[in-house]
Structure formats: structure tokens, C-alpha cells
XYZ file of C-alpha atoms in Angstrom:
668
model
C -51.161 0.971 9.849
C -48.737 1.152 6.874
C -46.907 -1.871 8.247
C -50.182 -3.750 8.720
C -51.152 -2.972 5.137
C -47.742 -4.095 3.892
C -48.124 -7.356 5.823
C -51.614 -7.787 4.329
C -53.223 -7.939 7.731
C -56.643 -7.759 6.114
C -56.208 -11.422 5.199
C -57.306 -14.095 7.639
C -54.847 -16.593 9.081
C -56.323 -19.301 6.844
C -56.196 -17.116 3.730
C -52.610 -16.174 4.484
C -51.673 -19.839 4.982
C -53.482 -20.877 1.805
C -51.291 -18.543 -0.253
C -48.263 -20.711 0.512
C -49.642 -24.210 1.191
C -51.927 -26.210 -1.107
C -52.473 -29.435 0.790
C -55.782 -29.089 2.717
C -54.516 -31.047 5.722
C -51.370 -28.943 5.990
C -53.485 -25.801 5.672
C -55.462 -27.030 8.661
C -52.307 -27.764 10.695
C -50.767 -24.363 9.958
C -53.895 -22.287 10.574
C -55.765 -23.760 13.554
C -53.680 -21.959 16.214
C -55.924 -18.824 16.488
C -58.346 -21.135 18.310
C -55.847 -21.136 21.195
C -56.517 -17.410 21.728
C -60.236 -17.565 20.941
C -60.071 -16.728 17.226
C -61.746 -18.162 14.161
C -58.954 -19.067 11.683
C -61.194 -17.863 8.833
C -61.762 -14.376 10.317
C -58.744 -13.777 12.609
C -56.248 -11.312 11.136
C -53.109 -12.839 9.648
C -51.048 -10.926 12.260
C -51.640 -13.963 14.464
C -49.547 -16.095 12.108
C -46.726 -14.615 14.195
C -47.574 -17.178 16.878
C -45.654 -19.792 14.874
C -42.607 -17.509 14.588
C -42.669 -16.569 18.284
C -42.858 -20.198 19.398
C -40.036 -21.210 17.064
C -37.781 -18.371 18.251
C -38.408 -18.435 22.013
C -39.883 -21.869 22.565
C -42.881 -22.976 24.585
C -42.508 -22.811 28.367
C -44.388 -24.463 31.207
C -44.704 -23.291 34.806
C -43.581 -26.235 36.918
C -46.488 -27.134 39.164
C -49.030 -25.836 36.658
C -50.737 -22.505 36.091
C -51.584 -22.425 39.784
C -47.890 -21.817 40.452
C -48.042 -18.662 38.317
C -50.935 -17.493 40.468
C -49.027 -18.452 43.623
C -46.009 -16.503 42.369
C -48.137 -13.411 41.824
C -49.610 -13.815 45.294
C -46.121 -14.042 46.817
C -45.059 -10.944 44.927
C -48.098 -8.984 46.154
C -47.559 -10.077 49.736
C -43.864 -9.188 49.575
C -44.635 -5.595 48.576
C -47.383 -5.240 51.183
C -50.595 -5.729 49.198
C -53.494 -7.056 51.270
C -55.675 -9.766 49.684
C -59.397 -10.018 50.465
C -60.709 -13.138 48.738
C -63.952 -15.062 48.435
C -66.292 -12.097 48.055
C -68.289 -11.058 44.984
C -68.329 -7.549 43.528
C -71.760 -6.570 42.208
C -71.176 -2.964 41.160
C -68.434 -0.430 40.506
C -69.695 2.870 41.867
C -69.153 5.993 39.784
C -69.704 9.693 40.481
C -68.982 12.626 38.146
C -67.309 10.271 35.628
C -64.849 9.130 38.303
C -64.694 5.748 40.023
C -65.621 5.957 43.695
C -65.373 2.322 44.847
C -67.218 -0.991 44.732
C -70.353 -2.543 46.198
C -70.223 -6.197 47.233
C -72.977 -8.779 46.858
C -73.731 -8.547 50.590
C -74.337 -4.806 50.270
C -70.994 -3.717 51.725
C -69.473 -0.686 50.013
C -65.722 -0.129 49.787
C -64.405 3.290 48.728
C -61.470 3.301 46.304
C -59.312 5.907 44.577
C -58.969 3.579 41.597
C -60.189 0.143 40.518
C -58.402 -2.451 38.394
C -60.846 -5.085 37.125
C -59.579 -8.452 35.955
C -63.043 -9.780 35.209
C -63.971 -9.777 31.519
C -64.158 -6.134 30.359
C -67.479 -6.441 28.442
C -69.027 -8.206 31.457
C -67.830 -5.451 33.796
C -69.216 -2.690 31.580
C -72.583 -4.348 31.012
C -73.218 -5.978 34.390
C -71.333 -3.853 36.933
C -71.612 -0.245 35.727
C -74.840 1.697 35.280
C -75.564 2.600 31.616
C -75.506 6.364 32.252
C -71.822 6.182 33.208
C -70.601 4.534 29.974
C -71.532 6.548 26.878
C -68.820 4.830 24.793
C -69.598 1.270 25.801
C -73.350 1.077 25.525
C -75.198 -2.229 25.816
C -75.784 -2.161 22.060
C -72.104 -1.702 21.241
C -71.087 -4.430 23.686
C -73.533 -6.902 22.129
C -72.277 -6.056 18.630
C -68.813 -7.344 19.490
C -67.814 -10.722 18.075
C -67.169 -13.072 20.979
C -64.888 -16.074 21.098
C -66.209 -19.596 21.156
C -67.013 -21.330 24.413
C -64.938 -24.080 25.961
C -65.779 -27.522 27.255
C -62.850 -28.662 29.417
C -62.652 -32.065 31.079
C -59.968 -32.650 33.707
C -59.142 -36.255 34.531
C -56.613 -38.457 36.288
C -55.668 -41.994 35.313
C -54.163 -44.915 37.194
C -51.686 -45.632 34.406
C -49.290 -43.606 32.272
C -49.358 -43.013 28.535
C -45.722 -42.324 27.601
C -46.624 -42.089 23.912
C -48.267 -38.710 24.556
C -46.429 -35.426 24.111
C -46.979 -32.590 26.576
C -49.261 -30.924 24.005
C -51.443 -32.885 21.555
C -53.883 -31.544 18.966
C -56.477 -34.091 17.797
C -58.220 -32.791 14.671
C -61.650 -34.034 13.697
C -62.948 -35.021 10.228
C -64.262 -31.526 9.389
C -62.504 -28.172 9.508
C -64.236 -25.147 8.001
C -67.700 -26.581 8.626
C -66.899 -27.388 12.233
C -65.395 -23.934 12.821
C -68.543 -22.324 11.371
C -70.744 -24.415 13.674
C -68.635 -23.513 16.711
C -68.587 -19.746 16.072
C -71.956 -19.201 14.395
C -74.114 -22.258 15.093
C -76.912 -22.578 17.646
C -76.420 -26.257 18.494
C -73.650 -28.573 19.656
C -71.892 -30.159 16.643
C -71.768 -33.942 16.412
C -68.018 -33.933 15.779
C -65.197 -31.993 17.414
C -61.472 -31.280 17.515
C -59.646 -31.022 20.811
C -56.441 -30.046 22.572
C -55.040 -32.640 24.990
C -52.702 -31.488 27.754
C -50.445 -34.042 29.495
C -48.259 -31.959 31.867
C -46.646 -35.015 33.477
C -44.428 -35.279 30.376
C -42.600 -32.198 31.681
C -43.488 -32.192 35.378
C -43.989 -35.701 36.872
C -45.050 -34.112 40.172
C -48.403 -33.235 38.577
C -49.610 -36.798 39.295
C -48.759 -39.672 41.665
C -46.183 -42.200 40.484
C -47.505 -44.323 37.641
C -50.455 -41.991 37.033
C -51.367 -39.178 34.653
C -53.075 -35.827 35.195
C -54.580 -34.468 31.962
C -57.210 -32.208 30.537
C -58.938 -32.083 27.167
C -60.196 -28.759 25.803
C -62.948 -28.791 23.165
C -64.050 -25.605 21.342
C -67.858 -25.370 21.512
C -70.442 -22.627 20.839
C -70.724 -19.988 23.548
C -73.973 -19.291 25.432
C -75.507 -17.415 22.519
C -76.253 -20.889 21.149
C -79.269 -22.883 22.310
C -77.570 -25.702 24.219
C -78.811 -27.307 27.439
C -75.502 -28.048 29.153
C -77.162 -29.991 31.975
C -77.764 -32.802 29.484
C -75.135 -31.989 26.836
C -72.282 -31.894 29.370
C -72.363 -35.547 30.543
C -72.933 -36.778 26.995
C -69.983 -34.785 25.610
C -67.798 -35.938 28.495
C -68.353 -39.583 27.499
C -67.778 -38.870 23.806
C -64.522 -37.013 24.454
C -63.039 -39.732 26.664
C -64.045 -42.434 24.176
C -62.491 -40.461 21.317
C -59.199 -40.007 23.182
C -59.186 -43.722 24.042
C -59.622 -44.729 20.410
C -57.160 -42.146 19.068
C -54.148 -42.128 21.409
C -54.796 -43.709 24.841
C -55.898 -47.363 24.655
C -57.927 -48.462 27.665
C -58.313 -44.887 28.920
C -61.917 -45.028 30.146
C -61.289 -47.988 32.445
C -58.286 -46.226 34.000
C -59.928 -42.846 34.688
C -60.055 -42.596 38.471
C -61.228 -38.999 38.874
C -62.703 -36.402 36.512
C -64.762 -33.246 36.297
C -65.646 -30.844 33.507
C -66.590 -27.209 32.998
C -68.841 -25.720 30.314
C -69.427 -22.175 29.006
C -71.814 -21.715 31.932
C -68.825 -21.967 34.277
C -67.029 -19.236 32.323
C -70.028 -16.890 32.630
C -71.207 -17.682 36.157
C -67.885 -18.256 37.919
C -65.326 -16.406 35.782
C -67.619 -13.513 34.760
C -67.089 -13.794 31.004
C -69.973 -12.412 28.944
C -71.833 -15.162 27.051
C -69.444 -17.692 28.551
C -66.827 -16.834 25.943
C -63.606 -18.678 26.721
C -61.335 -15.839 25.536
C -63.564 -12.724 25.682
C -63.848 -11.036 22.267
C -62.408 -12.569 19.110
C -59.050 -11.295 17.759
C -60.442 -10.032 14.436
C -58.715 -7.118 12.701
C -61.207 -4.594 14.134
C -60.973 -6.165 17.605
C -57.181 -6.410 17.868
C -54.496 -4.098 19.257
C -55.888 -0.558 19.693
C -59.387 -1.780 18.848
C -59.627 -4.129 21.841
C -60.991 -2.902 25.169
C -58.527 -0.337 26.486
C -56.599 -0.944 29.685
C -57.675 2.520 30.840
C -61.433 3.132 30.587
C -62.432 5.757 28.043
C -65.562 6.634 30.027
C -64.614 6.506 33.706
C -61.594 8.044 35.385
C -59.278 5.735 37.358
C -60.960 2.544 36.096
C -58.499 0.063 34.585
C -58.769 -3.360 32.968
C -56.518 -6.400 32.632
C -57.268 -9.793 31.121
C -58.015 -11.542 27.861
C -60.434 -8.943 26.466
C -58.065 -6.001 26.873
C -54.880 -5.014 25.099
C -52.725 -6.829 24.060
C -54.941 -9.939 23.903
C -55.780 -13.428 25.104
C -53.558 -16.345 26.042
C -51.195 -16.598 29.015
C -48.504 -14.272 27.578
C -51.113 -11.702 26.570
C -52.978 -11.773 29.871
C -49.788 -11.446 31.943
C -48.621 -8.650 29.643
C -51.900 -6.795 30.205
C -50.971 -6.743 33.896
C -47.510 -5.398 33.017
C -49.231 -2.505 31.236
C -50.506 -1.403 34.647
C -46.924 -0.610 35.679
C -46.992 2.317 33.258
C -50.631 3.360 33.632
C -51.259 3.356 37.368
C -50.295 6.454 39.361
C -47.601 5.994 41.997
C -49.116 4.609 45.188
C -48.467 6.557 48.408
C -46.032 4.968 50.844
C -47.666 2.710 53.412
C -47.366 3.842 57.019
C -47.462 0.361 58.511
C -44.327 -0.942 56.805
C -41.122 -1.833 58.676
C -39.475 1.406 59.830
C -36.243 0.189 61.468
C -33.565 2.579 60.192
C -30.384 1.444 61.954
C -30.310 -2.294 62.637
C -27.726 -3.493 65.124
C -25.540 -4.969 62.410
C -24.771 -1.463 61.115
C -22.845 -0.803 64.315
C -21.111 -4.193 64.314
C -17.530 -4.462 63.138
C -18.753 -6.999 60.592
C -20.272 -4.207 58.511
C -16.882 -2.515 57.995
C -15.901 -4.906 55.236
C -18.878 -3.663 53.195
C -18.444 0.067 53.809
C -17.460 1.239 50.276
C -16.550 0.107 46.743
C -12.928 -0.640 47.656
C -14.076 -2.775 50.564
C -16.515 -4.554 48.244
C -13.605 -5.636 46.038
C -11.907 -7.094 49.117
C -15.101 -8.967 49.965
C -15.097 -10.639 46.558
C -11.404 -11.520 46.886
C -11.984 -12.994 50.345
C -15.173 -14.971 49.776
C -15.289 -15.617 46.032
C -11.886 -16.440 44.608
C -13.398 -17.794 41.409
C -15.552 -14.730 40.824
C -12.710 -12.391 41.752
C -10.395 -14.081 39.280
C -13.050 -13.996 36.558
C -13.930 -10.327 37.188
C -10.251 -9.360 36.985
C -10.468 -10.096 33.249
C -12.825 -7.122 32.832
C -11.999 -3.429 32.785
C -11.762 -1.590 36.098
C -15.214 -0.049 35.905
C -16.994 -3.358 35.381
C -14.790 -5.046 37.982
C -15.826 -2.389 40.498
C -19.525 -2.732 39.656
C -19.498 -6.511 39.830
C -17.675 -6.292 43.177
C -20.479 -4.134 44.549
C -23.095 -6.582 43.281
C -21.175 -9.521 44.755
C -20.715 -7.745 48.101
C -24.449 -7.062 48.375
C -25.275 -10.713 47.645
C -22.594 -11.923 50.059
C -23.819 -9.588 52.810
C -27.349 -10.979 52.563
C -26.052 -14.547 52.395
C -23.762 -14.053 55.421
C -26.663 -12.819 57.520
C -28.333 -16.200 57.235
C -25.240 -18.413 57.090
C -23.278 -16.848 59.937
C -26.159 -15.841 62.223
C -28.887 -18.455 61.553
C -30.217 -18.398 65.138
C -29.985 -14.644 65.717
C -33.551 -13.316 66.282
C -32.490 -9.969 64.783
C -31.759 -11.442 61.343
C -35.412 -11.619 60.146
C -35.799 -7.992 61.238
C -32.687 -6.960 59.300
C -33.893 -8.821 56.200
C -37.230 -7.033 56.486
C -35.353 -3.736 56.681
C -33.356 -4.627 53.553
C -36.584 -5.361 51.672
C -38.031 -2.064 52.809
C -34.883 -0.174 51.792
C -34.798 -1.823 48.363
C -38.397 -0.805 47.730
C -37.954 2.815 48.803
C -34.561 3.200 47.063
C -32.364 4.325 49.961
C -30.634 2.625 52.883
C -28.428 3.256 55.909
C -26.807 -0.163 55.436
C -23.614 0.331 53.357
C -23.794 -2.734 51.051
C -27.478 -2.078 50.352
C -26.825 1.623 49.693
C -23.964 0.737 47.319
C -26.184 -1.734 45.491
C -29.003 0.804 45.125
C -26.581 3.265 43.521
C -25.434 0.498 41.178
C -29.034 -0.414 40.349
C -29.821 3.191 39.419
C -26.703 3.411 37.257
C -27.462 0.238 35.281
C -31.264 0.218 35.598
C -31.136 -3.122 37.426
C -34.503 -4.587 38.425
C -35.020 -4.209 42.165
C -37.474 -7.100 42.060
C -34.496 -9.392 41.303
C -32.798 -8.221 44.485
C -36.026 -8.770 46.427
C -36.270 -12.278 45.001
C -32.703 -12.921 46.119
C -33.368 -11.686 49.664
C -36.507 -13.788 49.967
C -34.737 -16.842 48.574
C -31.878 -16.507 51.053
C -34.359 -15.877 53.882
C -35.959 -19.257 53.136
C -32.733 -20.844 54.469
C -33.581 -19.745 58.006
C -34.549 -22.826 59.929
C -34.643 -26.398 58.604
C -34.458 -26.748 54.812
C -35.892 -29.725 52.919
C -37.034 -30.144 49.313
C -39.471 -32.847 48.295
C -38.889 -32.625 44.540
C -36.195 -31.536 42.117
C -38.331 -28.838 40.529
C -38.733 -27.142 43.929
C -34.950 -27.147 44.378
C -34.583 -25.613 40.909
C -36.987 -22.819 41.851
C -34.895 -22.138 44.947
C -31.733 -22.026 42.804
C -33.445 -19.545 40.524
C -34.212 -17.177 43.376
C -30.780 -17.241 45.001
C -28.580 -17.531 41.883
C -30.380 -16.932 38.581
C -31.551 -13.541 39.788
C -27.886 -12.614 40.209
C -27.203 -13.778 36.645
C -29.974 -11.547 35.337
C -28.512 -8.565 37.234
C -25.023 -9.336 35.914
C -26.488 -9.109 32.411
C -27.618 -5.596 33.275
C -24.171 -4.606 34.570
C -22.535 -5.975 31.409
C -24.983 -4.069 29.203
C -26.630 -7.172 27.734
C -30.176 -6.171 26.846
C -31.287 -8.869 24.396
C -34.349 -10.569 25.919
C -33.332 -13.973 24.620
C -30.042 -13.796 26.564
C -31.684 -13.854 29.994
C -32.829 -17.501 30.106
C -29.239 -18.579 29.447
C -28.023 -16.368 32.306
C -30.687 -17.975 34.500
C -29.453 -21.430 33.520
C -25.857 -20.596 34.442
C -27.007 -19.413 37.870
C -28.916 -22.665 38.425
C -25.928 -24.758 37.277
C -23.497 -23.012 39.624
C -25.868 -23.189 42.593
C -26.395 -26.921 42.031
C -22.600 -27.313 42.029
C -22.398 -25.362 45.304
C -25.002 -27.673 46.833
C -23.108 -30.787 45.682
C -19.869 -29.408 47.166
C -21.234 -28.203 50.510
C -23.403 -31.145 51.590
C -21.696 -31.574 54.978
C -21.500 -27.846 55.726
C -25.146 -27.328 54.799
C -26.215 -30.333 56.865
C -24.418 -28.926 59.900
C -26.584 -25.804 59.455
C -29.801 -27.858 59.325
C -30.147 -27.907 55.540
C -30.554 -30.854 53.193
C -30.887 -29.556 49.663
C -30.835 -32.950 47.928
C -34.522 -33.544 47.066
C -36.353 -36.423 48.687
C -37.326 -37.566 45.189
C -33.608 -38.369 44.623
C -32.597 -39.662 48.062
C -34.239 -40.198 51.445
C -33.236 -37.352 53.848
C -32.954 -39.938 56.640
C -30.247 -41.741 54.634
C -28.389 -38.455 54.144
C -28.556 -37.871 57.889
C -27.151 -41.319 58.680
C -24.225 -40.863 56.276
C -23.294 -37.397 57.476
C -23.498 -38.424 61.140
C -21.365 -41.556 60.633
C -24.207 -44.000 61.254
C -24.514 -45.403 57.737
C -23.558 -48.625 55.977
C -21.057 -48.489 53.076
C -23.798 -48.998 50.487
C -25.562 -45.915 51.872
C -22.412 -43.870 51.275
C -22.550 -45.058 47.692
C -26.242 -44.091 47.459
C -25.422 -40.565 48.648
C -22.597 -40.277 46.117
C -24.953 -41.489 43.372
C -27.479 -38.803 44.360
C -24.753 -36.152 44.256
C -23.689 -37.321 40.801
C -27.325 -37.141 39.659
C -27.403 -33.542 40.866
C -24.162 -32.803 39.003
C -25.585 -34.400 35.851
C -28.512 -32.021 36.111
C -26.103 -29.124 36.584
C -24.268 -30.257 33.451
C -27.435 -29.792 31.393
C -27.700 -26.237 32.646
C -24.027 -25.486 31.924
C -24.456 -26.667 28.329
C -27.579 -24.563 27.919
C -25.755 -21.529 29.354
C -22.948 -22.014 26.809
C -25.432 -21.215 24.043
C -25.940 -17.762 25.555
C -22.263 -16.756 25.494
C -22.745 -15.215 22.061
C -24.831 -12.438 23.601
C -21.951 -11.209 25.761
C -19.329 -8.637 24.763
C -16.274 -10.651 23.722
C -14.150 -9.611 26.686
C -16.959 -10.479 29.065
C -17.168 -13.962 27.548
C -13.731 -14.731 28.965
C -14.815 -13.668 32.439
C -18.142 -15.511 32.473
C -16.641 -18.625 30.922
C -13.849 -18.565 33.513
C -16.402 -18.645 36.314
C -18.510 -21.289 34.567
C -15.669 -23.687 33.766
C -14.105 -23.242 37.209
C -17.329 -24.347 38.823
C -17.653 -27.264 36.430
C -14.162 -28.318 37.496
C -15.451 -28.533 41.088
C -18.051 -31.011 39.899
C -15.392 -33.071 38.128
C -13.351 -33.270 41.335
C -16.402 -34.386 43.306
C -17.000 -37.191 40.833
C -13.338 -38.269 41.060
C -13.161 -38.217 44.868
C -16.047 -40.641 45.260
C -17.690 -41.388 48.588
C -16.540 -39.389 51.579
C -15.514 -36.263 49.663
C -18.006 -34.308 51.742
C -15.745 -34.500 54.799
C -13.394 -31.934 53.289
C -14.544 -29.082 51.073
C -13.418 -29.471 47.454
C -11.295 -26.700 45.963
C -9.885 -26.353 42.452
C -6.389 -25.085 41.825
C -5.839 -22.209 39.430
C -3.982 -24.603 37.111
C -7.007 -26.908 36.962
C -9.238 -23.920 36.236
C -6.993 -22.877 33.354
C -7.075 -26.386 31.952
C -10.858 -26.449 32.167
C -11.141 -23.143 30.326
C -8.677 -24.110 27.606
C -10.587 -27.338 27.087
C -13.683 -25.496 25.856
C -14.611 -24.798 22.261
C -13.139 -21.553 20.925
C -16.090 -20.885 18.651
C -18.104 -19.143 21.324
C -15.469 -16.407 21.582
C -15.730 -15.567 17.904
C -19.413 -16.063 17.270
C -20.564 -14.077 14.255
C -21.750 -10.632 15.193
C -21.148 -9.140 18.601
C -24.603 -8.789 20.166
C -23.452 -6.064 22.557
C -26.031 -3.525 21.424
C -26.788 -0.056 22.852
C -28.883 -0.229 25.989
C -32.653 -0.063 25.639
C -33.360 0.919 29.198
C -37.133 0.980 29.409
C -37.503 -2.237 27.466
C -34.901 -3.950 29.641
C -36.466 -2.761 32.871
C -39.910 -4.012 31.876
C -38.486 -7.310 30.710
C -36.495 -7.918 33.885
C -39.509 -7.100 36.035
C -41.613 -9.554 34.030
C -39.023 -12.307 34.387
C -38.407 -11.928 38.109
C -40.649 -12.447 41.113
C -42.680 -15.252 39.547
C -40.963 -18.408 38.386
C -37.736 -19.409 36.738
C -37.170 -18.293 33.158
C -34.753 -21.131 32.533
C -34.132 -22.097 28.924
C -34.608 -25.712 30.054
C -38.183 -25.072 31.121
C -38.143 -24.851 34.933
């Protein structure tokens, strides 16, 4: 509270902005952003001016494939840890007895007992519509109705048969009025004649969101919620036409004639389908008395073992806030009992094989890195003995998992062994030496096990035939099998700054892309074509690598490889910006590995067509030249960021970053 007073949090975002900016149009530009989390700029606390600072510092990211890919990532994560999903059924009531949750009752009358319930429907809707009044003395109907709710949303989704390259990914189109329009939206009982809108054109970042030559967009218009007297059956079609005509006149000439498909949702959709009280688009408003502690709590004050996530709970609305509300559950939920139907193999055949001997202890792990990863071994030798040992253990674990798939791709036992590794990682102990060594390392450095699980699942995807339709799907694969390792290396090196991790992810992607460019023939022989079909036809790759191609097709394959290396180059340059976060001695080691891999790419470019017939290696002299050719400034960046470890913060951050999508600085 003292800090909030010092920051003058009692001011609204608009009042705070007006203290520094006089021009009315600039005031509008610098204060409208609370609308993006359901707030009125004239009543939302000035704390939310931080949105500008956060976006400037960490950037704005997009999940390739759209928000649905975030959902799909969460689904994959739940399935990987053994959560069963039961979809397509409606919950009518949360049953309570003696102030303790007892389960749920479905719309068809089925009851399901439960030790605890986590509700991701809107908290005020759940309290008012799903829990009997006698069980909620704190959240009475009267108190719920006294809350100030966000505006409603009218969202029209549409596809066009032409592209509009003049659009940015995000566009804000402001109408002729500001304060008056905001008042009508939040307090009025009718649909205003004018509007402002947010236009989203994701194909600027992710062309796969629409067919070639087309656009996939949506326009979001703030409108009154269902407390207003609006007949959406007639207002909806009329507003749809007005919005499309406005966009056509403002930024997209000829839009209406090129719209090939569209649909829209109104506040009724938010209430009836998404269970948001009054059809509010963002639950309750983020006013001072409805922010932070004063929002709906993640743990119910009235009912034991009832929990909430979503826009109406702490910390707040918007994608980052909603996902963070789910992260809160990690600390609040009691530990779940171990499932009895999980994989219980304790001594897979490979443990008895001679192959396992090379992974038996830390000394053997160092030999593994020397044998399989000369570049990494050379780079790690620049570190002190303790870090060299720890990185050897991490490398040996990754190599062990990789070897399972690469050296025994047709062995029916391999999927079973991978399942055992997942099980062992989750329970924290293993009879498999490299996994046991890694688990000890993870406990020592507080490494996120979910990164290791991501790695195992990424490597497991190489079983069978491998094809990628689009570049962004290849990048996601690179994230799972390489960026996760970069994040764990950060933990071993003691790097705990959150902003360092995207750069580590980028270096992993860059090096994996270089591996793919180098190993095209070897991968093909194992049934894998990593070059995306969006870059080159897999059939052409097959003809070249089986000696059935014309000379111009060899050139096409080389051009595709160079395109992949150009993409890797972008990631290397992004990763360079993160070197300042490393301890100075570690910068030498990481840069050695990075530049050595870049040198592989240079050799591939120089060899031209046919290089794939013999694996490209770089001499130590060439590696030294590559390292010496870099800028020295990154070694002496002002201020060594090697700060004391903040374990709990780091663990939560790593868990949030892994298991979903890439956290690349470049936006994949």
C-alpha cells in the first residue's frame, strides 16, 4: 500500500497520462490500453500504465498458429502428465457440504464426486449461478451485482481473398469521440452510433493463418455489456456491416467485396457460451478496489477446496494474466496422489545392455560428451571443473535420449523406455543411470523437469517418418529438442534473469537448424525430412538424395538449405544479444559453441551442391578463427548480470516457459 500511494495509484490511467501530455489526441493514444483488459481508462487505476513499460521491455509475442495453439499446448501438457479430459458436457452446479466442495452436477443430472474443484468459468458467474446462496456468505448475490463489470465485446472474424500488406499485425482504429464514447460503452443502455476498434491481422507474423494470397483477421469493438438494453438479434447484423465498411474506408480498400467468409459474436455469446456474467468480455473491471488482492481470490473464501482461474481472479485479465492465474494453482493446490495406472516398468532392457555403461556415472558422462560432442566438449573445457562436470551430465542425459531414437528407431522397446523415462522424471527417481544423474543435477540447480519432459517428447516425435509442412512447425520442433536444453544450461550456469531465457531459446533453435542443414542425407536415410514443404517439395528432396534428380534440382535443394541457414543466422544474431546475461567466463564457452556451429553453416554454403554426401566438420583452427572474428564488446558488457540465484522465481518462470510453445525472442 505505501508503494501504491507513492505511485499515486488512486489516479486513473487517463489522469496519470494527462499530467505529462497535453495534446488530446496523444492523451487518447497513451491511455486507451486499459480497454484491452476490460478497463475504463477514466476509472482504471494508473498501475495499469505499466502495460506500456512491460511491452517496451519484453516485447509483444504471438503464439504461432494462434491462441488455439496455446490451448493445444496446454492439452498436450495435461495428457503428458496423465490428466484425463472429459469435454463437451455442461456443469450446472458445484455441490457443497459442510463448507467443503463435494463435486459437481452436470446438466444431464449426472453427479461427479471430487476432492477439489478448479473452475475456469467466470468467478462471479460460478458463485451466482452454480453455488447455492447458503454456501457463500461472503459472495452474496447483492455483492456480486455491486461489482463493476467490464464492457462487452462485439468481435467479427473474417477471411479475405486478397492481402493487405499495409496492415500491421495489430491496428487500433480510434473513432471521433473518446470520453463520451467510453462513457456510453461502460454506462450507457444503448449501442453508440460511433465506435473504436482493434484490428488483428495475424498473417503479418504467421502466413499459415490463411491460404496463400488471403488474409485471416478479426475486428474487436468495445460495446455495452448485457446490462444495457440492446437487441443483438437486430443490432448484430447492422454493426457487422458498419464495422466492415469502416475498415474498408479507413485501411483496407475494397474489403467488403473480398470478404469470403465471416461470423461474429456478441456479449450474448460471452454469457451463454463462455459463462461470463452479464456477457462481460473481461469479467470485472480493473479499478483500484477490484485489482490485485481485491479481485476474486484464486482460493474461495467461503468453500474449502474450491479454486478459481481466469480473467476475474488474481492477477487479472488478458492472456498473460489468465495464464498466470493458472500458474498460481501450482502453489495453491495440494499435491495429487500418485496414479496407479501409470507406466511401472522399473528395469528396461537397455539398463542391462552394454550400451548403458558409457552413461554409468559423472566421469563416464564426460567421456560421452568428448565422444559425441566435440564442439560442446571443447566449449565446456573453458569452464571450471564443477560446471564442466554438470554440463557433461546434462549433455549425457540428452545424448542418451537422442541415441535411443537415432540408433534404435525400429526397436519396439524404445517407446516403452521413453515412457519409463517420462515416468521417472515425474516421480524424481530412476534406475537408469543417465536419468538418475540428471535428476540429481536438476535437484542441485533447481532445473525445470518440464523442460526435460519437453525434450523427451520432442525426440520421441522422430520415431517413424518425419515431415514438416511449414517453417513455424519446424521451429517448434527445434524449440522442444534444443531450446529446452538452452534453458536448462542457463540454470546450470546460474543465470536467473527472466529476460535471458528467450535468447538461450534462440541459440538452441539456431544450432538445431544448423544440425538439420548439415545432416540432410543422414536424416533422410532414417526416414526424416526436416526441410519444410513450404520451402521445398519433399519429393524433390527424395529424388536428389536417391540420385534420381536433375542438376537444377540439386541447386534447388542447396537453395533450400541456404534459406534454412539464413533463418539460423537470424537466431544466432538474436542469441548474441543475450551474452551479456552470462558470467564472463561462461560467455567464452557459449560463444565458442555458437561460433563453431556457425562455421559449419559457412562450410555448407561454400561446398555448394552435393555437400550432403559427406558430413561437414570444422577444424579447430577454423573454430578459433570464427571466435576471434566476433565483436569483443559482448565480453565486457557493462555490469555482470550474474546475480544470486532466486530459486523459486526461476523455477516458476522455467515451468511457465516450457511445455507450451517457444519463447523465442524472434516470436516463434
